[in-house]
XYZ file of C-alpha atoms in Angstrom:
577
model
C 6.986 -8.083 36.201
C 4.152 -11.265 34.374
C 5.417 -12.285 30.889
C 1.867 -10.871 29.341
C 0.265 -7.935 30.370
C -3.419 -8.605 30.973
C -1.867 -11.965 34.246
C -5.594 -12.127 35.308
C -7.115 -13.715 32.373
C -3.729 -16.253 31.639
C -4.101 -17.336 35.743
C -7.778 -18.463 35.104
C -6.865 -19.977 31.208
C -4.382 -22.781 33.281
C -5.233 -25.702 34.166
C -3.992 -27.149 37.018
C -0.684 -27.519 36.739
C -0.037 -24.802 35.161
C 0.255 -25.287 31.107
C -2.651 -24.394 29.376
C -0.482 -20.780 29.192
C 2.384 -22.456 27.968
C 0.458 -23.364 24.602
C -1.567 -20.840 24.433
C 1.908 -18.849 24.166
C 3.639 -21.123 22.241
C 0.338 -20.809 18.998
C 0.542 -17.187 19.437
C 4.542 -17.164 18.423
C 4.279 -19.558 16.213
C 1.662 -17.863 14.231
C 4.104 -14.782 14.115
C 7.272 -16.901 13.484
C 5.278 -18.668 10.529
C 4.757 -14.753 9.506
C 8.292 -13.253 9.381
C 9.529 -16.439 7.835
C 6.927 -15.788 4.547
C 7.799 -12.426 4.751
C 11.563 -13.007 4.647
C 11.072 -15.046 2.154
C 8.917 -12.250 -0.010
C 11.642 -9.406 0.536
C 14.702 -11.622 -0.480
C 12.186 -11.892 -3.695
C 12.221 -8.417 -4.145
C 15.287 -7.453 -3.140
C 17.035 -9.976 -5.494
C 14.355 -8.508 -8.163
C 15.279 -5.104 -6.930
C 18.342 -5.962 -7.175
C 18.614 -8.053 -10.681
C 15.365 -5.829 -13.224
C 14.579 -2.337 -13.291
C 10.683 -1.604 -15.360
C 10.811 1.786 -17.089
C 8.049 3.210 -18.306
C 8.249 4.478 -22.114
C 7.992 7.578 -22.920
C 6.101 9.206 -25.702
C 5.369 11.715 -27.444
C 2.858 14.098 -25.755
C -0.293 14.396 -28.280
C -1.627 17.370 -25.803
C -0.748 20.845 -26.353
C 1.061 20.983 -22.308
C 4.829 22.354 -22.019
C 5.111 19.220 -20.811
C 6.536 17.273 -24.496
C 7.442 13.599 -22.917
C 4.255 11.298 -22.286
C 4.820 8.221 -20.600
C 1.881 5.391 -21.186
C 1.212 2.401 -19.284
C 3.684 0.232 -21.428
C 7.314 -0.817 -20.122
C 10.326 -2.205 -20.784
C 12.442 -4.453 -18.279
C 15.755 -4.475 -17.728
C 17.536 -7.599 -16.536
C 20.599 -8.554 -15.239
C 23.296 -8.229 -12.831
C 23.712 -4.310 -10.869
C 26.330 -2.485 -12.131
C 28.863 -1.115 -10.020
C 27.730 2.660 -10.138
C 24.467 0.951 -8.387
C 25.835 -0.543 -5.824
C 28.306 2.131 -5.345
C 24.744 4.398 -4.977
C 23.164 1.751 -2.652
C 26.710 2.168 -0.568
C 26.511 5.507 -0.665
C 22.691 6.312 -0.052
C 22.672 4.327 3.089
C 25.528 6.105 4.165
C 24.026 9.447 3.812
C 20.824 8.013 6.025
C 22.648 7.046 8.675
C 25.345 10.176 9.010
C 21.884 12.939 8.840
C 20.304 10.589 11.194
C 22.902 10.762 13.571
C 22.931 14.723 12.625
C 20.099 14.660 14.155
C 19.548 12.734 16.914
C 19.848 15.861 19.578
C 16.476 16.526 18.232
C 14.305 15.642 20.427
C 11.419 12.792 18.228
C 8.286 14.280 18.830
C 10.470 17.463 17.806
C 11.507 15.228 13.879
C 7.739 13.511 13.555
C 6.107 16.879 13.282
C 9.132 17.605 11.022
C 8.211 14.976 8.952
C 4.469 15.772 8.579
C 6.117 19.417 7.569
C 8.185 18.315 4.559
C 5.620 15.624 3.955
C 2.814 17.623 3.782
C 4.672 20.923 2.021
C 6.231 18.757 -0.398
C 2.825 16.773 -1.861
C 1.089 20.667 -1.878
C 4.283 22.070 -3.959
C 4.224 18.712 -6.654
C 0.080 19.931 -6.673
C 0.128 23.186 -7.470
C 3.158 23.744 -9.631
C 1.288 21.267 -12.795
C -0.826 24.685 -12.237
C -3.716 22.574 -13.846
C -6.438 24.258 -15.389
C -8.789 21.455 -16.932
C -10.011 17.502 -16.656
C -8.050 14.550 -15.211
C -7.696 12.391 -17.997
C -7.893 8.836 -16.458
C -10.691 6.645 -17.563
C -11.819 6.117 -14.400
C -11.234 9.082 -12.870
C -13.625 10.819 -15.685
C -16.467 8.754 -14.441
C -16.129 9.344 -11.569
C -15.828 13.073 -11.942
C -19.460 12.843 -14.651
C -20.897 10.410 -11.926
C -20.273 12.580 -9.073
C -21.210 15.953 -10.470
C -24.746 14.549 -11.632
C -24.994 12.587 -8.563
C -24.564 16.738 -6.514
C -26.965 18.290 -8.910
C -29.632 15.555 -8.490
C -29.251 14.783 -11.991
C -29.869 10.809 -11.802
C -31.371 10.102 -14.716
C -28.055 9.996 -16.632
C -27.548 6.766 -14.118
C -30.250 5.286 -15.556
C -29.417 3.249 -19.220
C -31.410 6.106 -21.750
C -29.071 8.443 -21.090
C -26.748 9.630 -23.725
C -23.150 8.499 -23.738
C -21.572 10.840 -21.614
C -17.854 11.219 -23.853
C -15.964 9.156 -26.223
C -14.414 6.323 -25.039
C -16.453 6.394 -21.770
C -19.765 4.188 -20.567
C -22.586 5.040 -19.732
C -23.022 5.857 -15.974
C -25.157 2.356 -15.651
C -22.329 0.354 -17.367
C -20.271 1.085 -15.513
C -21.329 0.690 -12.030
C -23.170 -2.961 -13.549
C -19.804 -3.978 -13.845
C -18.328 -2.247 -10.912
C -20.971 -1.887 -8.368
C -18.499 -1.163 -5.658
C -16.898 1.517 -7.367
C -20.686 3.671 -5.821
C -18.114 4.296 -2.750
C -15.121 5.655 -4.767
C -17.892 7.524 -6.830
C -19.280 9.255 -2.779
C -16.335 9.900 -2.044
C -15.783 12.428 -4.881
C -19.270 13.792 -4.029
C -18.303 14.452 -0.722
C -14.953 16.071 -1.760
C -16.672 18.282 -4.405
C -19.347 19.119 -1.964
C -16.282 20.820 0.175
C -13.956 22.406 -2.902
C -16.444 23.161 -5.235
C -17.776 20.325 -8.186
C -15.064 19.360 -10.390
C -12.645 21.419 -8.774
C -9.832 18.693 -9.538
C -6.804 21.081 -8.084
C -8.826 20.673 -4.972
C -9.331 17.841 -4.621
C -5.832 16.696 -5.128
C -5.220 19.334 -2.670
C -7.160 16.802 -0.698
C -5.373 14.651 -1.481
C -1.554 15.819 -0.225
C -3.398 15.802 3.147
C -4.357 12.723 3.316
C -0.808 11.604 2.162
C 0.442 13.381 4.914
C -1.859 12.241 6.959
C -0.090 8.619 5.959
C 3.170 9.590 6.582
C 1.765 10.552 10.290
C 0.168 7.056 10.468
C 3.416 4.987 8.743
C 5.561 7.013 11.133
C 3.742 6.647 14.881
C 3.310 3.221 13.908
C 6.741 2.868 13.733
C 6.543 3.939 17.710
C 4.252 1.016 18.103
C 7.481 -1.436 16.444
C 9.104 -0.361 19.546
C 11.201 1.352 17.329
C 14.312 3.788 19.255
C 14.949 6.695 18.271
C 17.398 6.475 16.578
C 15.658 4.226 14.351
C 12.615 6.205 14.701
C 14.969 8.840 12.607
C 16.039 7.038 10.272
C 12.186 5.914 9.439
C 11.619 9.878 8.820
C 14.406 10.598 6.626
C 12.780 7.283 4.920
C 9.086 9.216 4.614
C 10.832 11.975 3.584
C 12.594 10.835 0.445
C 9.792 8.184 -0.775
C 8.924 9.801 -3.454
C 6.549 7.926 -4.586
C 4.288 8.729 -2.747
C 4.820 12.158 -1.966
C 4.651 12.787 -5.919
C 0.888 10.522 -6.219
C -1.410 12.978 -4.648
C -2.146 14.338 -7.971
C -3.681 10.832 -9.006
C -7.581 12.003 -9.065
C -8.861 8.535 -7.490
C -9.841 7.364 -3.838
C -6.023 5.357 -3.330
C -4.824 7.857 -0.390
C -8.007 8.172 0.916
C -8.537 4.962 0.916
C -5.054 4.306 2.344
C -5.169 7.086 5.100
C -8.213 5.692 6.347
C -7.028 1.609 6.481
C -3.945 3.074 8.347
C -6.003 5.313 11.482
C -8.003 2.211 11.694
C -4.495 -0.213 12.072
C -3.919 2.811 14.507
C -6.408 2.146 16.628
C -6.894 -1.507 16.386
C -3.057 -1.553 17.678
C -3.729 0.483 20.726
C -6.820 -1.733 21.661
C -4.126 -4.531 21.885
C -2.557 -2.530 24.714
C -5.385 -2.485 26.582
C -5.446 -3.989 30.084
C -9.026 -4.004 30.076
C -11.507 -6.060 27.781
C -14.529 -4.285 27.969
C -11.776 -0.993 26.606
C -10.374 -3.981 24.106
C -13.775 -4.317 22.611
C -14.283 -0.613 22.784
C -11.351 0.147 20.135
C -12.161 -2.435 18.456
C -15.273 -1.365 17.483
C -14.046 1.844 16.768
C -11.053 0.146 14.949
C -13.570 -1.869 12.253
C -16.018 1.126 11.839
C -13.461 3.241 10.194
C -12.278 0.115 8.721
C -15.936 0.632 6.803
C -15.201 3.398 5.488
C -11.657 2.440 4.501
C -13.288 -0.229 2.401
C -16.118 1.582 0.911
C -13.582 4.253 -0.377
C -11.355 1.648 -1.714
C -12.147 -2.097 -1.452
C -8.173 -3.179 -1.963
C -7.742 -1.841 1.820
C -9.557 -5.051 2.681
C -5.949 -6.584 3.178
C -4.789 -4.391 5.524
C -8.150 -5.297 7.524
C -7.200 -8.626 7.305
C -4.551 -8.304 8.696
C -5.152 -6.306 11.901
C -8.802 -9.830 12.445
C -5.613 -11.856 12.397
C -4.026 -10.491 14.864
C -6.103 -9.428 16.703
C -7.090 -12.938 16.882
C -3.319 -13.852 18.129
C -3.674 -11.398 20.837
C -6.579 -12.573 21.999
C -5.365 -15.792 21.779
C -2.317 -15.203 23.826
C -4.655 -13.473 26.453
C -7.082 -15.957 26.549
C -9.711 -13.373 25.193
C -11.843 -16.680 23.918
C -14.987 -13.898 23.491
C -12.709 -11.364 21.913
C -12.389 -13.724 19.102
C -15.748 -14.369 16.964
C -15.866 -10.555 18.018
C -13.671 -9.549 16.079
C -14.819 -11.627 13.057
C -18.136 -10.278 13.789
C -16.822 -7.420 13.316
C -15.246 -7.306 10.640
C -18.250 -9.298 8.884
C -20.202 -6.055 9.836
C -17.835 -4.230 8.837
C -17.509 -5.598 4.866
C -21.088 -5.600 5.133
C -21.128 -1.724 5.861
C -18.747 -1.296 3.062
C -21.055 -2.742 0.417
C -23.348 -0.240 1.736
C -22.616 2.452 -1.041
C -23.904 0.173 -3.303
C -27.530 0.117 -1.945
C -27.380 4.097 -0.920
C -26.828 5.145 -4.732
C -29.376 2.859 -5.968
C -31.905 4.461 -3.764
C -30.839 8.012 -4.148
C -31.568 7.450 -8.016
C -33.618 5.102 -8.872
C -31.281 2.068 -10.332
C -30.286 -1.173 -10.024
C -26.608 -1.984 -11.223
C -26.732 -5.963 -9.600
C -23.580 -8.063 -8.462
C -21.338 -6.873 -10.983
C -18.029 -8.443 -12.306
C -17.201 -12.141 -10.296
C -14.069 -11.205 -8.860
C -12.606 -14.578 -10.129
C -11.970 -12.190 -13.213
C -9.337 -10.297 -11.135
C -7.573 -13.238 -10.745
C -7.680 -14.660 -14.402
C -6.955 -10.617 -15.509
C -3.999 -11.209 -12.914
C -2.624 -14.019 -14.765
C -3.170 -13.132 -18.503
C -0.252 -12.934 -20.235
C -2.059 -9.822 -22.519
C -2.689 -6.884 -21.185
C -4.765 -4.804 -22.096
C -1.549 -1.978 -23.823
C 0.123 -5.756 -24.860
C 3.599 -5.905 -23.304
C 2.706 -5.784 -19.655
C 1.347 -8.905 -18.336
C -1.306 -9.170 -15.896
C -1.973 -5.920 -15.905
C -5.714 -4.800 -16.795
C -7.549 -6.674 -19.845
C -10.573 -6.453 -21.095
C -11.580 -9.877 -20.763
C -13.553 -9.281 -17.950
C -16.183 -6.275 -19.497
C -15.915 -9.135 -23.206
C -17.895 -11.870 -21.113
C -19.801 -9.204 -19.182
C -21.378 -8.378 -22.092
C -21.513 -11.775 -23.383
C -23.224 -12.817 -21.040
C -25.213 -9.869 -20.486
C -24.109 -10.095 -16.934
C -25.063 -13.718 -15.837
C -23.260 -14.425 -12.781
C -22.913 -18.001 -13.677
C -22.156 -18.342 -16.573
C -19.409 -15.106 -15.862
C -17.057 -17.314 -13.044
C -17.271 -20.057 -15.393
C -15.604 -18.436 -17.776
C -13.320 -17.019 -15.265
C -12.887 -20.116 -14.204
C -11.848 -21.255 -17.541
C -9.536 -18.424 -17.666
C -7.400 -18.576 -14.543
C -7.347 -22.389 -15.904
C -6.514 -21.534 -18.928
C -3.273 -19.879 -17.534
C -2.403 -22.665 -15.093
C -2.215 -24.657 -17.025
C 0.712 -22.976 -20.439
C 2.347 -22.238 -16.752
C 2.648 -26.263 -15.987
C 3.420 -26.878 -19.292
C 6.297 -24.681 -19.453
C 7.453 -23.552 -16.496
C 10.255 -21.469 -18.899
C 7.073 -19.000 -19.643
C 5.717 -19.520 -16.692
C 8.672 -18.803 -15.141
C 8.884 -15.749 -17.109
C 5.780 -14.460 -16.615
C 5.551 -13.936 -13.494
C 8.937 -12.272 -13.671
C 7.835 -9.705 -15.617
C 4.450 -9.167 -13.776
C 6.391 -8.785 -10.653
C 8.965 -6.695 -11.775
C 6.495 -3.883 -13.245
C 4.359 -4.052 -9.867
C 7.545 -4.419 -7.909
C 10.647 -3.241 -9.412
C 8.780 0.705 -11.103
C 11.441 3.066 -9.460
C 8.510 5.197 -9.475
C 5.744 3.301 -8.387
C 3.672 4.837 -11.673
C 3.494 8.288 -9.896
C 4.847 10.827 -12.488
C 2.599 8.650 -15.062
C -0.566 9.994 -12.595
C 0.733 13.045 -12.151
C 0.608 14.089 -15.750
C -3.090 13.458 -16.809
C -4.282 16.386 -15.600
C -4.488 19.184 -18.218
C -2.412 22.385 -17.750
C -0.452 25.439 -18.318
C 2.699 26.672 -18.113
C 3.766 24.214 -15.077
C 6.883 24.666 -12.961
C 9.547 24.760 -14.726
C 11.839 21.768 -12.447
C 8.109 19.784 -13.034
C 8.716 19.618 -16.608
C 12.826 18.792 -15.355
C 11.874 16.540 -13.868
C 9.278 15.142 -17.102
C 12.029 15.757 -19.904
C 15.655 17.038 -17.863
C 18.772 16.186 -16.032
C 16.514 15.429 -13.608
C 14.398 12.892 -14.869
C 17.602 10.379 -14.592
C 18.642 11.762 -11.275
C 15.347 10.582 -10.080
C 14.714 7.733 -11.156
C 18.116 6.277 -10.305
C 17.586 7.969 -6.912
C 14.040 5.978 -6.484
C 15.826 2.733 -7.726
C 18.747 2.616 -5.749
C 15.461 3.615 -2.940
C 13.288 0.969 -3.486
C 16.124 -1.928 -2.638
C 17.136 -0.250 0.161
C 14.131 -0.789 1.343
C 13.512 -4.271 0.212
C 16.577 -5.368 1.572
C 16.616 -3.495 5.044
C 13.500 -4.813 5.411
C 14.851 -7.922 5.268
C 17.464 -7.726 8.176
C 14.329 -5.912 9.767
C 12.816 -9.361 9.509
C 15.852 -11.211 10.639
C 16.341 -9.102 13.784
C 12.954 -10.189 14.523
C 12.655 -13.497 14.555
C 16.345 -13.684 15.825
C 14.642 -11.513 18.830
C 11.399 -13.199 18.809
C 11.687 -14.905 21.997
C 12.723 -11.712 23.955
C 10.264 -10.121 22.586
C 7.150 -11.976 24.562
C 7.943 -9.951 27.491
C 6.193 -7.012 25.219
C 3.652 -9.030 23.051
C 2.303 -5.774 21.880
C 5.108 -4.539 20.354
C 5.782 -8.099 19.038
C 2.828 -8.569 17.095
C 2.494 -5.270 16.069
C 5.799 -6.044 14.487
C 4.056 -9.224 12.460
C 1.452 -7.140 11.892
C 3.248 -5.179 9.195
C 5.158 -8.077 8.005
C 1.724 -9.127 7.468
C 0.430 -6.360 5.952
C 2.982 -6.544 2.991
C 3.041 -10.146 2.901
C -0.884 -10.207 1.978
C 0.419 -7.575 -1.002
C 2.688 -9.329 -2.284
C 0.599 -12.704 -2.428
C -2.400 -10.915 -3.173
C -0.531 -9.180 -6.361
C 1.390 -11.669 -7.892
C -1.942 -13.429 -8.723
C -4.296 -11.024 -8.809
C -4.582 -8.285 -11.533
C -2.701 -5.114 -10.871
C 0.413 -2.704 -10.975
C 2.908 -0.348 -9.390
C 0.098 1.884 -7.980
C -1.275 -1.099 -6.304
C 1.658 -2.232 -4.544
C 2.999 1.265 -3.276
C 0.974 0.749 -0.230
C 3.248 -2.049 0.652
C 6.119 -0.636 0.199
C 5.587 2.579 2.293
C 4.553 -0.683 5.197
C 7.924 -2.665 4.521
C 9.706 1.785 6.094
C 9.028 0.796 9.875
C 10.649 -2.708 9.185
C 13.444 -1.493 6.223
C 14.618 1.808 9.960
C 15.036 -1.175 12.149
C 17.598 -2.728 9.439
C 19.189 0.099 9.205
C 19.443 0.692 12.446
C 20.851 -2.883 13.202
C 23.526 -1.755 10.603
C 24.525 1.525 12.360
C 24.513 -0.339 15.492
C 26.989 -2.998 14.182
C 28.990 -0.603 12.258
C 29.349 1.896 15.407
C 30.817 -1.378 17.348
C 33.141 -2.419 14.884
C 33.772 0.989 14.663
C 34.828 0.952 18.661
C 36.449 -1.859 18.220
C 39.088 -1.409 15.746
C 39.754 1.935 18.019
C 40.269 0.539 20.856
C 42.470 -2.552 18.876
C 44.444 0.398 17.806
C 44.936 2.500 20.639
C 46.408 -1.041 22.449
C 48.532 -0.636 19.899
C 49.596 2.114 19.474
C 50.173 2.517 23.365
C 52.847 -0.927 23.537
C 54.903 0.728 20.930
C 55.342 3.260 22.757
């Protein structure tokens, strides 16, 4: 069997001495190796961070009439120090439980495991949504604006988008102002309008139920991604258990925003793109790539930050084209990416055309880096989270892009200068920023679930917010995220060790490279970008296939060690007899 599946293109590309194909093979392997090495470093950083620090959302008395009398604000306390013996024992016990359960279901066909996983995730997400008994609006500023503007859009009340429209509610900007700040949010507004056209205008519960199905789709996509990564049957069962207990993901459905939809659509695009790599025919590869980037355009329109997933797909497809010497695919993929990015911005054109308004170019992207490097957030105690410096600059400059960019660059320069002049302050900033993003056990799922007006939520919901069950949930999720980071590190190391052997199956190797690259992209981006736990949750989820490989290796090593020990004990017994 040839080293690469599509040998006719490789043979065509060889020089007379046959060295060219080997050279390009080495380029592809080298690029993938660099990605894996840097991803491994990032995983180690998060492993140490999660072991030595935990960020906890601060609880305060609720001002609503809800039976949930404890409210978790976007303020955090970061606890630092060596892990306790109880925590380390918890890691050992929970790891052992995963491995025992995976062994217990080993008789089940993997297709049954997959179906059970999908049904389980959908059930948990739906139960969590319905248990709140929502009977009002959703108290999150961006969601409030999207809810109101999508309703006006569906009801053809386009005057609400004009500068002359009245204020919509206290503390919320007019729609014209909001979309002038964030024109890319027109994509989110169109998604809201689409969902409400199905479930009814302003139907919060209906929106959350759609989110639950999106989360089910995300779980299925990650499960499928694990299979494309070449996970063994045992590793697939471990992956299923990790997905079933990824409570931050399963409990985020009540968030009335586009996070779940954007992640589902981009994962769907990724799976189509990865299937493109597995095609023997170059034309089929190209056709599936077109489909992948079209779906990616929808994903980026709905949630712009998923561009990290699309960029990673572009890079991996280019590496695959280099390996197989499909040189004409490289410009094709680049054009498809640019076209998808351009199409994702069509929401602005559509909304402007329908409403008769012009929103302008909005705030420069540099400001999200300026905010991400700002030591003070809006609430004042979480570095690198959202602050109003971009809005203030927009107001001061009357929306002038060049002046805004200059202000953003100055903010960035000031922050970097402070970090350089005071390395201790810079170290503290980034440790606290990373902790708030990656070491908060719930990834804000409890915070965003509580923002709906509700009446008489289920007893277990109240217990999970203010009872003993809350401490149990936080404790488990705290250990869970550490397990993901630690075993994802092991998984990446295994890939590095096996990378030469995996050259016989380039698509599997590149799929694993893709998973590592997406995580790395999220880690690097949100190291500097404005972010919080809800933004980094997708990248924790992407580590699950790698963590499953790491746990599977532990299981195999433990099994081999137990077999050797048993054999040694039997031999000693026989010798004694």
